Tab-separated table of C-alpha atoms and ligand atoms in Angstrom:
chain	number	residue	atom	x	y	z
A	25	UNK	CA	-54.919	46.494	-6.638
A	26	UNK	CA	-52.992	47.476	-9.318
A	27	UNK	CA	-52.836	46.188	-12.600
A	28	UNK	CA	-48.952	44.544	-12.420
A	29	UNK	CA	-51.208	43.110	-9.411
A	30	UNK	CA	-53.273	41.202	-11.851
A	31	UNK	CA	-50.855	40.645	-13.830
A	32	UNK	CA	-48.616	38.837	-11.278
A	33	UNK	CA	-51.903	36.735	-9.916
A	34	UNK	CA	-52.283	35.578	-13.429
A	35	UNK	CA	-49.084	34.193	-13.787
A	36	UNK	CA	-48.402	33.153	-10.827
A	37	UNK	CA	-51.440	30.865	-10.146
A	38	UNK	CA	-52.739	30.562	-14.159
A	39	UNK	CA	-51.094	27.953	-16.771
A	40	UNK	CA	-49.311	29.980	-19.483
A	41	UNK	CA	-50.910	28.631	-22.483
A	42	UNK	CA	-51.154	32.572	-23.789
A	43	UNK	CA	-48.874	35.489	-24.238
A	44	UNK	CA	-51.301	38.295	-23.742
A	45	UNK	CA	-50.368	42.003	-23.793
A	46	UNK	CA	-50.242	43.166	-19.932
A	47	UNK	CA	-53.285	45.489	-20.449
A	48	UNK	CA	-56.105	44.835	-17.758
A	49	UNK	CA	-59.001	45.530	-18.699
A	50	UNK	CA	-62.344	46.389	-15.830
A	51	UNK	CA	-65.058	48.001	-18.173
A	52	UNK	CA	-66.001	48.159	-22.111
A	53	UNK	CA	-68.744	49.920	-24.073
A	54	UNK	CA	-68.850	49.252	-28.042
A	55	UNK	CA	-65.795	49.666	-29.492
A	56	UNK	CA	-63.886	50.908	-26.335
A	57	UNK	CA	-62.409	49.108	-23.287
A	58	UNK	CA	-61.057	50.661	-19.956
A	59	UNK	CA	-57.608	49.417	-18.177
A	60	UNK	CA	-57.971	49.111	-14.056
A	61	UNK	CA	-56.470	52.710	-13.834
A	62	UNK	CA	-58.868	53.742	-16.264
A	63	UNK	CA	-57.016	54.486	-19.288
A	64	UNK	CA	-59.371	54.124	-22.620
A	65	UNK	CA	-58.491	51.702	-25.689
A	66	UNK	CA	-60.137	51.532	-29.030
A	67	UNK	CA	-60.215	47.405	-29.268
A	68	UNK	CA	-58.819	46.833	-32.558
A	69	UNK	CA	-59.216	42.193	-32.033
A	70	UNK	CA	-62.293	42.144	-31.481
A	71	UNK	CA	-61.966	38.820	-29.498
A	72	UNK	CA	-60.254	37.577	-32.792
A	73	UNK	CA	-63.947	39.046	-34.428
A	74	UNK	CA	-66.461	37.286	-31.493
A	75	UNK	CA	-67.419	40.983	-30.421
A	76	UNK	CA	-68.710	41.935	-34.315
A	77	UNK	CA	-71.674	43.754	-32.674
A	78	UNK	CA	-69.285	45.425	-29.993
A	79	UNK	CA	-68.623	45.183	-26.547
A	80	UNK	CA	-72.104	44.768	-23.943
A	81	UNK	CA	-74.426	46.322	-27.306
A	82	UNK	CA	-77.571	46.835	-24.862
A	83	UNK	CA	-79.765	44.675	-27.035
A	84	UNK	CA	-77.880	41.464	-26.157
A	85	UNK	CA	-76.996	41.828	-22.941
A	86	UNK	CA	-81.061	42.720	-22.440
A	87	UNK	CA	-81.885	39.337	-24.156
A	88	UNK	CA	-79.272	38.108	-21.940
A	89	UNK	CA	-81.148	39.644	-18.609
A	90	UNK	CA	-84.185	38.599	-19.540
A	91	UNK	CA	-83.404	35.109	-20.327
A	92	UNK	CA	-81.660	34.790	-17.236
A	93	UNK	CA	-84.584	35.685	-15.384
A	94	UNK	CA	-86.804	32.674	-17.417
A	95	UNK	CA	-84.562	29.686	-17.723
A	96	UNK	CA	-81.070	29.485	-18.467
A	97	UNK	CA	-80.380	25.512	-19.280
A	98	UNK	CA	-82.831	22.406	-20.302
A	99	UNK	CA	-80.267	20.296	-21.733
A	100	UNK	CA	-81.644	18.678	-24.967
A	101	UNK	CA	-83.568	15.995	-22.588
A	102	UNK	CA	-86.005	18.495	-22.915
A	103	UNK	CA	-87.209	21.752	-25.547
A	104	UNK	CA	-87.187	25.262	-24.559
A	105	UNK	CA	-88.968	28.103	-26.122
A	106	UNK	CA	-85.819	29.819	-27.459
A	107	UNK	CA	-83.979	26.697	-29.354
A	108	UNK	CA	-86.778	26.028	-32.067
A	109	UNK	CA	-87.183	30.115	-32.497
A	110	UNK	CA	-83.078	30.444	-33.273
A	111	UNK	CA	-82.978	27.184	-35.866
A	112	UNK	CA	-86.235	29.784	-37.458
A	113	UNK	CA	-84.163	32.706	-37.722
A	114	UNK	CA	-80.980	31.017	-38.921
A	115	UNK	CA	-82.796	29.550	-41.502
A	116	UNK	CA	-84.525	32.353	-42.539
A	117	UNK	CA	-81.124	34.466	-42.497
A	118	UNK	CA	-79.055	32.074	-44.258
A	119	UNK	CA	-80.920	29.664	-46.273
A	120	UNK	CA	-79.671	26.344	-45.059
A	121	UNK	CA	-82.694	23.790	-43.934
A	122	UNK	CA	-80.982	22.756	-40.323
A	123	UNK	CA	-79.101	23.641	-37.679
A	124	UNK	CA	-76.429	22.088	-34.849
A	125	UNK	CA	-75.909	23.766	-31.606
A	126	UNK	CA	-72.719	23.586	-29.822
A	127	UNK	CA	-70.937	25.870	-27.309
A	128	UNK	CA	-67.187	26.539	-28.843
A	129	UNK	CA	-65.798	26.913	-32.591
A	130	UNK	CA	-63.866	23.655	-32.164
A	131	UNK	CA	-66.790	21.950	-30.976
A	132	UNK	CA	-68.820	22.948	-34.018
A	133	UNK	CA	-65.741	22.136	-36.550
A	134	UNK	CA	-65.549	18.749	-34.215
A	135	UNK	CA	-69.419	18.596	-35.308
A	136	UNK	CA	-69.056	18.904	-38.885
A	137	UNK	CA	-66.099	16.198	-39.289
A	138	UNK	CA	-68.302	13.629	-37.611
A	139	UNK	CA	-70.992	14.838	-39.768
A	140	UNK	CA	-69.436	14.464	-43.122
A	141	UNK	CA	-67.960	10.916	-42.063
A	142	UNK	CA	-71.294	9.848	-41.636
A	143	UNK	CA	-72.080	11.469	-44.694
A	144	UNK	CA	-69.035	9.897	-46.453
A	145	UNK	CA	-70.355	6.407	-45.391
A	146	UNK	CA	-74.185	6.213	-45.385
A	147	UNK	CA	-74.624	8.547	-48.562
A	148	UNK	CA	-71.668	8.465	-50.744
A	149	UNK	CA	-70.345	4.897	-49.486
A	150	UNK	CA	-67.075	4.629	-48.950
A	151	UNK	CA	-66.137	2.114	-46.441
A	152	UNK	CA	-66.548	2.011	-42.651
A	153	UNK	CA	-63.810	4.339	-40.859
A	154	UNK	CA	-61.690	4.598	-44.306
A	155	UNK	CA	-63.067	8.404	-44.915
A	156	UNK	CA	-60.630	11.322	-45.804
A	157	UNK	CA	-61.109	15.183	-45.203
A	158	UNK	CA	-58.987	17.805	-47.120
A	159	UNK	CA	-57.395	20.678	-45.313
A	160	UNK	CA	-55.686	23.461	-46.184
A	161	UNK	CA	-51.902	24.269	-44.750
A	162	UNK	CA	-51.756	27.186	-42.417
A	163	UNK	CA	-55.474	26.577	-41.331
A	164	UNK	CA	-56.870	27.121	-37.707
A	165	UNK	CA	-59.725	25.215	-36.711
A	166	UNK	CA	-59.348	25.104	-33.437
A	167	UNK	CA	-57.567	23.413	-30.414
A	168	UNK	CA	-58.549	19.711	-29.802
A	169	UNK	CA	-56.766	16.726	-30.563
A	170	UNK	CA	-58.319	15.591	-33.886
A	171	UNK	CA	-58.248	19.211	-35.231
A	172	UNK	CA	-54.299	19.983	-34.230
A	173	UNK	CA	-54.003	16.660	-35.970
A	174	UNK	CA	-54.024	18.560	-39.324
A	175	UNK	CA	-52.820	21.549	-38.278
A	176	UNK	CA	-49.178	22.593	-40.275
A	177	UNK	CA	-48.216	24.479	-37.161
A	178	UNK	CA	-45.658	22.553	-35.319
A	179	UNK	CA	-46.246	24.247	-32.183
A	180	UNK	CA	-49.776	23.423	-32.030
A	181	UNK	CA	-48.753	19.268	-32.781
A	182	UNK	CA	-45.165	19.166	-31.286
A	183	UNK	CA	-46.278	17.339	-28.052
A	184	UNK	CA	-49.737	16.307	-28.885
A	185	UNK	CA	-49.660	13.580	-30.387
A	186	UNK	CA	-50.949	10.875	-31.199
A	187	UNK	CA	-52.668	12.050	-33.804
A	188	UNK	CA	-56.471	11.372	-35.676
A	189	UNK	CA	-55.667	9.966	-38.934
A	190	UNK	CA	-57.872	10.752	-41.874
A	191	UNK	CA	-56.913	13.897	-43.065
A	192	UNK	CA	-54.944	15.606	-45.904
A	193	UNK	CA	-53.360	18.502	-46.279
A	194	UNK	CA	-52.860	20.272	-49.628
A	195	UNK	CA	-51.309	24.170	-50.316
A	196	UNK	CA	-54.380	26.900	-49.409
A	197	UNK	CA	-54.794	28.836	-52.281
A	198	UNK	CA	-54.422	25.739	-55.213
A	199	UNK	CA	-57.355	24.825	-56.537
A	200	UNK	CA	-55.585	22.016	-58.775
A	201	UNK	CA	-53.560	20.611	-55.744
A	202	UNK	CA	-56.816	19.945	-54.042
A	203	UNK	CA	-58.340	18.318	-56.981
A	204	UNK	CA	-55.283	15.839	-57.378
A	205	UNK	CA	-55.468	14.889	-53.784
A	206	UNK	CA	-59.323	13.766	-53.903
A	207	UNK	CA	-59.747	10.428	-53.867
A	208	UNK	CA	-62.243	8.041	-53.722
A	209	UNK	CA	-62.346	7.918	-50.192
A	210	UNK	CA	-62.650	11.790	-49.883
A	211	UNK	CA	-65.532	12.977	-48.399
A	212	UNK	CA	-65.133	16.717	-47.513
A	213	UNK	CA	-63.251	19.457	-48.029
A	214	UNK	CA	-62.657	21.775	-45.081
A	215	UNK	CA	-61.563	25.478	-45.523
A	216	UNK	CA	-61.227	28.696	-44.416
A	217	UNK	CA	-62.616	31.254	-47.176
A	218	UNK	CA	-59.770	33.913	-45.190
A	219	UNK	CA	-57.187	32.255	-43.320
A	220	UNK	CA	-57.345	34.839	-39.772
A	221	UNK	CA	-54.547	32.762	-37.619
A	222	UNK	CA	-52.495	32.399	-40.577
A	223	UNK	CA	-51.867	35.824	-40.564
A	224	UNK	CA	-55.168	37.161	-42.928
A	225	UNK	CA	-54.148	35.187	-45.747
A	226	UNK	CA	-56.544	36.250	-48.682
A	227	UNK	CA	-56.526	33.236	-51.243
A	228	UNK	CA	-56.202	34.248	-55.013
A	229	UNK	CA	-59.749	35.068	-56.491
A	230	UNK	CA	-62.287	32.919	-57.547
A	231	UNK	CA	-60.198	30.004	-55.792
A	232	UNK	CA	-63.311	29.243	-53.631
A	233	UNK	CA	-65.276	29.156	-57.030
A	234	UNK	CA	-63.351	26.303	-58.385
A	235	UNK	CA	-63.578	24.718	-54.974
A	236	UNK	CA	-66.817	24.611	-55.062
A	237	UNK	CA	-67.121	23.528	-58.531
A	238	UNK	CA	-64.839	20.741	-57.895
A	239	UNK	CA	-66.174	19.413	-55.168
A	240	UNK	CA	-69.368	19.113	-56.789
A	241	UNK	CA	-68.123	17.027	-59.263
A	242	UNK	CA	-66.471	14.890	-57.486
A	243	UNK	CA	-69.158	14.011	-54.823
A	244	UNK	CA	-67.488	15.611	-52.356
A	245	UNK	CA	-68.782	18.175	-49.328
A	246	UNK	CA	-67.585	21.498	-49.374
A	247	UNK	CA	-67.135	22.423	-45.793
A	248	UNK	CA	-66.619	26.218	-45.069
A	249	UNK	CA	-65.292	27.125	-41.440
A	250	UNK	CA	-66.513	30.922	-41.198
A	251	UNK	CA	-66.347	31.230	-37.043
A	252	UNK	CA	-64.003	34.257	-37.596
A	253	UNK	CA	-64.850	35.394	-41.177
A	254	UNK	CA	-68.924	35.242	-40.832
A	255	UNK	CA	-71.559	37.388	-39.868
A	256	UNK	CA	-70.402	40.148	-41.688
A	257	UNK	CA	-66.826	40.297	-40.458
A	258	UNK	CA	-65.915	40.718	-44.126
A	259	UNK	CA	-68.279	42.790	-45.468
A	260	UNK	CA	-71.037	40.207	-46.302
A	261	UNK	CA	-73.026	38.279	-44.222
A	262	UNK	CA	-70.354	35.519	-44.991
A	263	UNK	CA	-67.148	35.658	-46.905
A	264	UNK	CA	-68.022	32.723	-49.375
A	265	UNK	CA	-70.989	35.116	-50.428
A	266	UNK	CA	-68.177	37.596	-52.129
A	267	UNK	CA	-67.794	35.009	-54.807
A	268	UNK	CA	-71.461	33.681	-54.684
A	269	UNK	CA	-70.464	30.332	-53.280
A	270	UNK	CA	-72.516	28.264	-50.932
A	271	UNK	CA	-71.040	25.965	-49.486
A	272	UNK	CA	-72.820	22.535	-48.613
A	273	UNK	CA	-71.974	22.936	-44.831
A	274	UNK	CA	-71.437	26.524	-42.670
A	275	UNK	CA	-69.826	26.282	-39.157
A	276	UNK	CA	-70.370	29.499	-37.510
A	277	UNK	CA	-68.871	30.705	-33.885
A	278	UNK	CA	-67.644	33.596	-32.313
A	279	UNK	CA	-69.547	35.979	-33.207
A	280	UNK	CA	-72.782	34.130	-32.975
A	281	UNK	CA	-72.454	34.865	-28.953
A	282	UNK	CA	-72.549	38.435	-29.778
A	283	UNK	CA	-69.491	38.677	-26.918
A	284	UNK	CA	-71.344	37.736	-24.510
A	285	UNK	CA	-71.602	33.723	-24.172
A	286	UNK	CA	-70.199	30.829	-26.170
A	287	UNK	CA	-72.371	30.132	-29.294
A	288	UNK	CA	-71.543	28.135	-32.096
A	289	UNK	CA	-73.264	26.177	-34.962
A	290	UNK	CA	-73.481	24.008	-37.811
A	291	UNK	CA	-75.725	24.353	-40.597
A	292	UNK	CA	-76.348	22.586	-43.781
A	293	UNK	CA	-79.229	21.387	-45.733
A	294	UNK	CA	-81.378	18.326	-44.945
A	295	UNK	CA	-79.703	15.800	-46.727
A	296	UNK	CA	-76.459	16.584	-44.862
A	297	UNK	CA	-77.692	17.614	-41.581
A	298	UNK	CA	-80.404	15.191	-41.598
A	299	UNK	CA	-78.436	12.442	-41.668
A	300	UNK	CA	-77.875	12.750	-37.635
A	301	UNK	CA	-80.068	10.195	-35.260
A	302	UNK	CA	-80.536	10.753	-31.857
A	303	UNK	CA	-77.590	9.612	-29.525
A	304	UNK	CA	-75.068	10.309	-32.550
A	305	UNK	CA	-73.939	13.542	-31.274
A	306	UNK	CA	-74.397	16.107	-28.451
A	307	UNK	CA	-73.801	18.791	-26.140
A	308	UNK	CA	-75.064	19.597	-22.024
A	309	UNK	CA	-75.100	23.311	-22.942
A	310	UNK	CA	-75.305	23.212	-26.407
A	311	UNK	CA	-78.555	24.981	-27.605
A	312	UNK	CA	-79.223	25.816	-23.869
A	313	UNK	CA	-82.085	28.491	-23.863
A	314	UNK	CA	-79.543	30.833	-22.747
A	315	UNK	CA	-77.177	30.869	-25.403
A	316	UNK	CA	-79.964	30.344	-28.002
A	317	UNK	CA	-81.693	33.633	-26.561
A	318	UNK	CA	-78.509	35.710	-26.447
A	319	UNK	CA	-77.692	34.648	-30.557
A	320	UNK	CA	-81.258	35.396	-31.581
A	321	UNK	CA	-80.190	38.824	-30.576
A	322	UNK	CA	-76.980	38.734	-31.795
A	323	UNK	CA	-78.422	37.917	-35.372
A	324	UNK	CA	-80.900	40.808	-35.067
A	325	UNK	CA	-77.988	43.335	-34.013
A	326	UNK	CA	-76.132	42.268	-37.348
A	327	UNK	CA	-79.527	42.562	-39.313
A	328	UNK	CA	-81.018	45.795	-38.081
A	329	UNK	CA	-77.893	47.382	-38.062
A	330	UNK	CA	-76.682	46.491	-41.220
A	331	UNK	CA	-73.264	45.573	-39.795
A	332	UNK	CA	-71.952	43.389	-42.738
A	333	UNK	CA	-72.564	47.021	-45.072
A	334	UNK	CA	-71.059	48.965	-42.201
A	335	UNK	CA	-68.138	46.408	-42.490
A	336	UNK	CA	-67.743	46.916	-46.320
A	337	UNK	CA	-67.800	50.609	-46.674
A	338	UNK	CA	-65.274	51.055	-43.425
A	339	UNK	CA	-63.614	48.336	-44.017
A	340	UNK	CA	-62.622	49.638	-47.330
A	341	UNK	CA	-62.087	52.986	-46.547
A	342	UNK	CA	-60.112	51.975	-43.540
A	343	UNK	CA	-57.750	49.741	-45.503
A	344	UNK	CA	-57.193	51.932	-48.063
A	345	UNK	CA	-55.842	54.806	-45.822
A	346	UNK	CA	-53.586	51.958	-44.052
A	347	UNK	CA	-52.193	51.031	-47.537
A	348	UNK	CA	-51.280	55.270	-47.933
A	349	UNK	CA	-49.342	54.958	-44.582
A	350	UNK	CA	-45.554	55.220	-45.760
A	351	UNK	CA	-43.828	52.489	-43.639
A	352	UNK	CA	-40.376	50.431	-44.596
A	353	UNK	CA	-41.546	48.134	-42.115
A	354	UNK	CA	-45.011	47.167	-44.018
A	355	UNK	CA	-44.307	44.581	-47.276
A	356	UNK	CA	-48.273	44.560	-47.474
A	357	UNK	CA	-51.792	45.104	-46.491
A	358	UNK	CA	-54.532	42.886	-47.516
A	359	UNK	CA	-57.816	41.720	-46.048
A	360	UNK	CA	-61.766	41.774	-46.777
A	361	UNK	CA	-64.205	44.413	-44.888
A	362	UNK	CA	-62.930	44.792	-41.422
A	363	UNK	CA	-60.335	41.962	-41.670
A	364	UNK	CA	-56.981	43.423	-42.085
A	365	UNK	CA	-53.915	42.022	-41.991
A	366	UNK	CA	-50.612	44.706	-42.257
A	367	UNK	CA	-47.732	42.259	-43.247
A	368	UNK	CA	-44.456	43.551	-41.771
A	369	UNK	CA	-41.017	43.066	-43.575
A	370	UNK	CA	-39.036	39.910	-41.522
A	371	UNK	CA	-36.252	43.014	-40.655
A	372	UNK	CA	-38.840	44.738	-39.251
A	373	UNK	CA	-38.403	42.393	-36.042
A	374	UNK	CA	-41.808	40.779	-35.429
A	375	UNK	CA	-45.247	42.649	-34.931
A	376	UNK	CA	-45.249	42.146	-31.154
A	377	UNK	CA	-43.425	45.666	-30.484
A	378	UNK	CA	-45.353	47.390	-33.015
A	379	UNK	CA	-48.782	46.467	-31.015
A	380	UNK	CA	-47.374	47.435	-27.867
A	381	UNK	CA	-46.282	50.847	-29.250
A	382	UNK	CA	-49.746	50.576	-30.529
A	383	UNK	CA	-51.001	49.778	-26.681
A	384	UNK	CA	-49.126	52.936	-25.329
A	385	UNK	CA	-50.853	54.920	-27.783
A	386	UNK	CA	-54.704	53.718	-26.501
A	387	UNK	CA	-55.164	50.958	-29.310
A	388	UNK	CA	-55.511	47.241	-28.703
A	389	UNK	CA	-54.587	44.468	-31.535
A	390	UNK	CA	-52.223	41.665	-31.617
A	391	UNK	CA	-49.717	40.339	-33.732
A	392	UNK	CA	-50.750	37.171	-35.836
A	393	UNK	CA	-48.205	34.880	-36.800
A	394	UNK	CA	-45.139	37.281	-35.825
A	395	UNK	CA	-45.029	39.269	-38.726
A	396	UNK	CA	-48.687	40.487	-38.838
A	397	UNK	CA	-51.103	43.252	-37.546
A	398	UNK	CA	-54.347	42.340	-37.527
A	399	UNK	CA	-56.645	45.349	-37.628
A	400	UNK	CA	-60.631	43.833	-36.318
A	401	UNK	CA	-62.205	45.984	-34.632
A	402	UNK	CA	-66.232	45.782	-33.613
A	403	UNK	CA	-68.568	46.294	-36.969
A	404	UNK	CA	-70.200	48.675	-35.171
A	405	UNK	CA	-67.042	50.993	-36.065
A	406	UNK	CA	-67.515	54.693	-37.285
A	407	UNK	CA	-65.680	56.874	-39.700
A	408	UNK	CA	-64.194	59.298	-36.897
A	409	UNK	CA	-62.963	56.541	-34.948
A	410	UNK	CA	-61.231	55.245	-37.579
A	411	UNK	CA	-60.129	58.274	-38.692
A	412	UNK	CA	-58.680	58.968	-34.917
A	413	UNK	CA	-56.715	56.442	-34.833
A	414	UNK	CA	-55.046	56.396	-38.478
A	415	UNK	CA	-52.612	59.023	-37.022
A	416	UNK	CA	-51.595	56.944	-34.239
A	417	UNK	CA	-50.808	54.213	-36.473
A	418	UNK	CA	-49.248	55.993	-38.737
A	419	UNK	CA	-46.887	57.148	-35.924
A	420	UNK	CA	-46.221	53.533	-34.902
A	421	UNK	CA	-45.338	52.258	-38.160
A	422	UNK	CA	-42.741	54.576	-38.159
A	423	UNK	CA	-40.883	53.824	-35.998
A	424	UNK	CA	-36.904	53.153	-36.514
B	62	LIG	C1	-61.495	30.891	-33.377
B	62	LIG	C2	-61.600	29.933	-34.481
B	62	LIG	C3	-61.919	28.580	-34.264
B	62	LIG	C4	-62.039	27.987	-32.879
B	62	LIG	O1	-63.036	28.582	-32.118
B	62	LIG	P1	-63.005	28.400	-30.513
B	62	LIG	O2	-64.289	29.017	-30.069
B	62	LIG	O3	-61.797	29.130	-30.010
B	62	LIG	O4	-62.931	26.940	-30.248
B	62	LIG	C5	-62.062	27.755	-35.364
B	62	LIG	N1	-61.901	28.227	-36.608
B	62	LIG	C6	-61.609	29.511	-36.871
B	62	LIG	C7	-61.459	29.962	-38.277
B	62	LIG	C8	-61.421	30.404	-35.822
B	62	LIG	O5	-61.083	31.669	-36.069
């Protein structure tokens, strides 16, 4: 078979809920993936930053292996010797008390809504289904219905509806607008510290600062959704940490399932997190042994290897050469470690035909909200590699 084989199965018998790039891939090692007639790609997405530690890194998939050979799935009926031994290491790596295994980012942002709800009305007592969550516009927080309920991207409402109330949106970056729109009622605020989907949006320093600040005057959670910018996607272990900001709950994804099997979480601190009874919440596969097995070694890839450093220094470096790249088309580059975002001009005609050039030229990314490149590729990333393919995106970018 060929790939336009593939290609043609996919649409043909698949719904077309994506617009992918028509590059089939059979094989990947680290940062590299193979097409079906074996043509090599430097992977530049990342799996919109679930492959951090790279594609199949030997250590996972051999805690994957040998998992597979012991148990794979319990359900929460019962333990397993792998579920207690993650909740260990996550507090160990990131401070917080507890720990809530799901499967999916959504799922864990699903997780934390219900959780500071229940917060909102057994600790800071406002009344029975009356609780409000702040968002920011532009976020991504996933797919479901009560999550595309806040979403400010028509297409992702248009025909969804109707939708969960109990949610308001207020301009990302403005620290004051969210302060005017607490109320009360308000018992979380719900952010991303980067916004990825929205096209690497960076918000102005020290903005999560005065989040943080605020909402601990006000009795309010501070909820931080790092499933894309954790685990050392932005050169710390996660992006609230660049302005020393804990927040009081993390949801982590993605990368957590070290590209290998869905793995997400919520963590906060016992008075938060402990506030969940049996029955209130759950998940078949969610901290399966499986799963739990394959992030343990996911968390020890980004530790031992020092991946959120590795992320800094290239990250840096590697942004810093894009910014030299002379380019009418680019109005901007911007990001934090290896999150990058290249903003194109609108004339420029959309980022789409600039990552295909890109694809012809053996380098995968994808355009994020039509007039960005997103540059994300595995932390694992060295200095030739990037250095190899500056050229070919310098070539790209100028284009007529
Ligand atoms: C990808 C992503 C999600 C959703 O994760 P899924 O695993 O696709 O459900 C939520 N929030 C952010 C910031 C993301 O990047």
């Amino acid at each position: 078979m060929h790939a336009t084989d593939f290609v043609e199965l996919e649409e043909a018998y698949g719904a077309h809920n994506y617009h992918p790039l028509d590059v089939v891939i059979d094989r990947a090692e680290g940062v590299w993936v193979w097409d079906v007639e074996g043509r090599r790609y430097l992977d530049m997405l990342s799996a919109y930053s679930a492959l951090n530690q790279g594609h199949r890194h030997p250590a996972i998939i051999q805690a994957l292996l040998d998992q597979a050979g012991r148990v794979t799935l319990t359900s929460r009926a019962f333990r397993n010797d792998q579920l207690g031994l993650l909740y260990q290491e996550l507090n160990a790596l990131t401070g917080y008390d507890l720990a809530l295994p799901m499967n999916t980012g959504a799922e864990a942002v699903e997780t934390a809504i219900k959780l500071a709800r229940k917060w909102g009305y057994e600790v800071k007592g406002i009344p029975r289904h009356e609780a409000e969550i702040i968002v920011a516009s532009g976020n991504f927080h996933g797919r479901t219905v009560s999550i595309v309920s806040f979403s400010t991207e028509p297409q992702y409402r248009d025909d969804f509806g109707p939708f969960t109330p109990g949610f308001t949106v207020v301009p990302y970056g403005d620290a004051a607008a969210l302060e005017a729109a607490i109320t009360p009622h308000t018992c979380a605020v719900l952010l991303e510290p980067i916004q990825g989907e929205a096209g690497v949006v960076v918000p102005p320093a020290g903005y999560l600062q005065t989040v943080r600040e605020i909402t601990q005057q006000r009795q309010v959670l501070f909820m931080a959704d790092e499933i894309q910018t954790g685990l050392g996607r932005t050169g710390r272990l996660f992006c609230c940490d660049h302005e020393g900001v804990r927040p009081d709950v993390m949801i982590l994804g993605k990368a957590l399932g070290g590209g290998v099997y869905p793995v997400s979480a919520v963590l906060a601190d016992r008075p938060v997190l402990g506030l969940f009874r049996p029955g209130d919440h759950g998940s078949t596969f969610g901290g399966n042994p499986l799963g739990a097995a394959v992030a343990r070694a996911a968390l020890r890839v980004l530790r031992d290897e020092r991946l959120a450093e590795n992320a800094l220094s290239e990250g840096e470096y590697f942004q810093e050469r894009l910014a030299e790249i002379p380019s009418r088309h680019v109005s901007e580059v911007r990001g934090k470690g290896l999150l990058i975002g290249v903003e194109l001009k609108p004339e420029a005609g959309g980022a789409r035909r600039f990552c295909e050039a890109l694809r012809q030229r053996g380098v995968l990314c994808k355009e994020t909200h039509q007039h960005v490149i997103r540059f994300a590729p595995p932390l694992i990333v060295d200095r030739p590699t990037l250095d190899g393919v500056l050229p070919l995106i310098a070539e790209v970018l100028a284009l007529p």
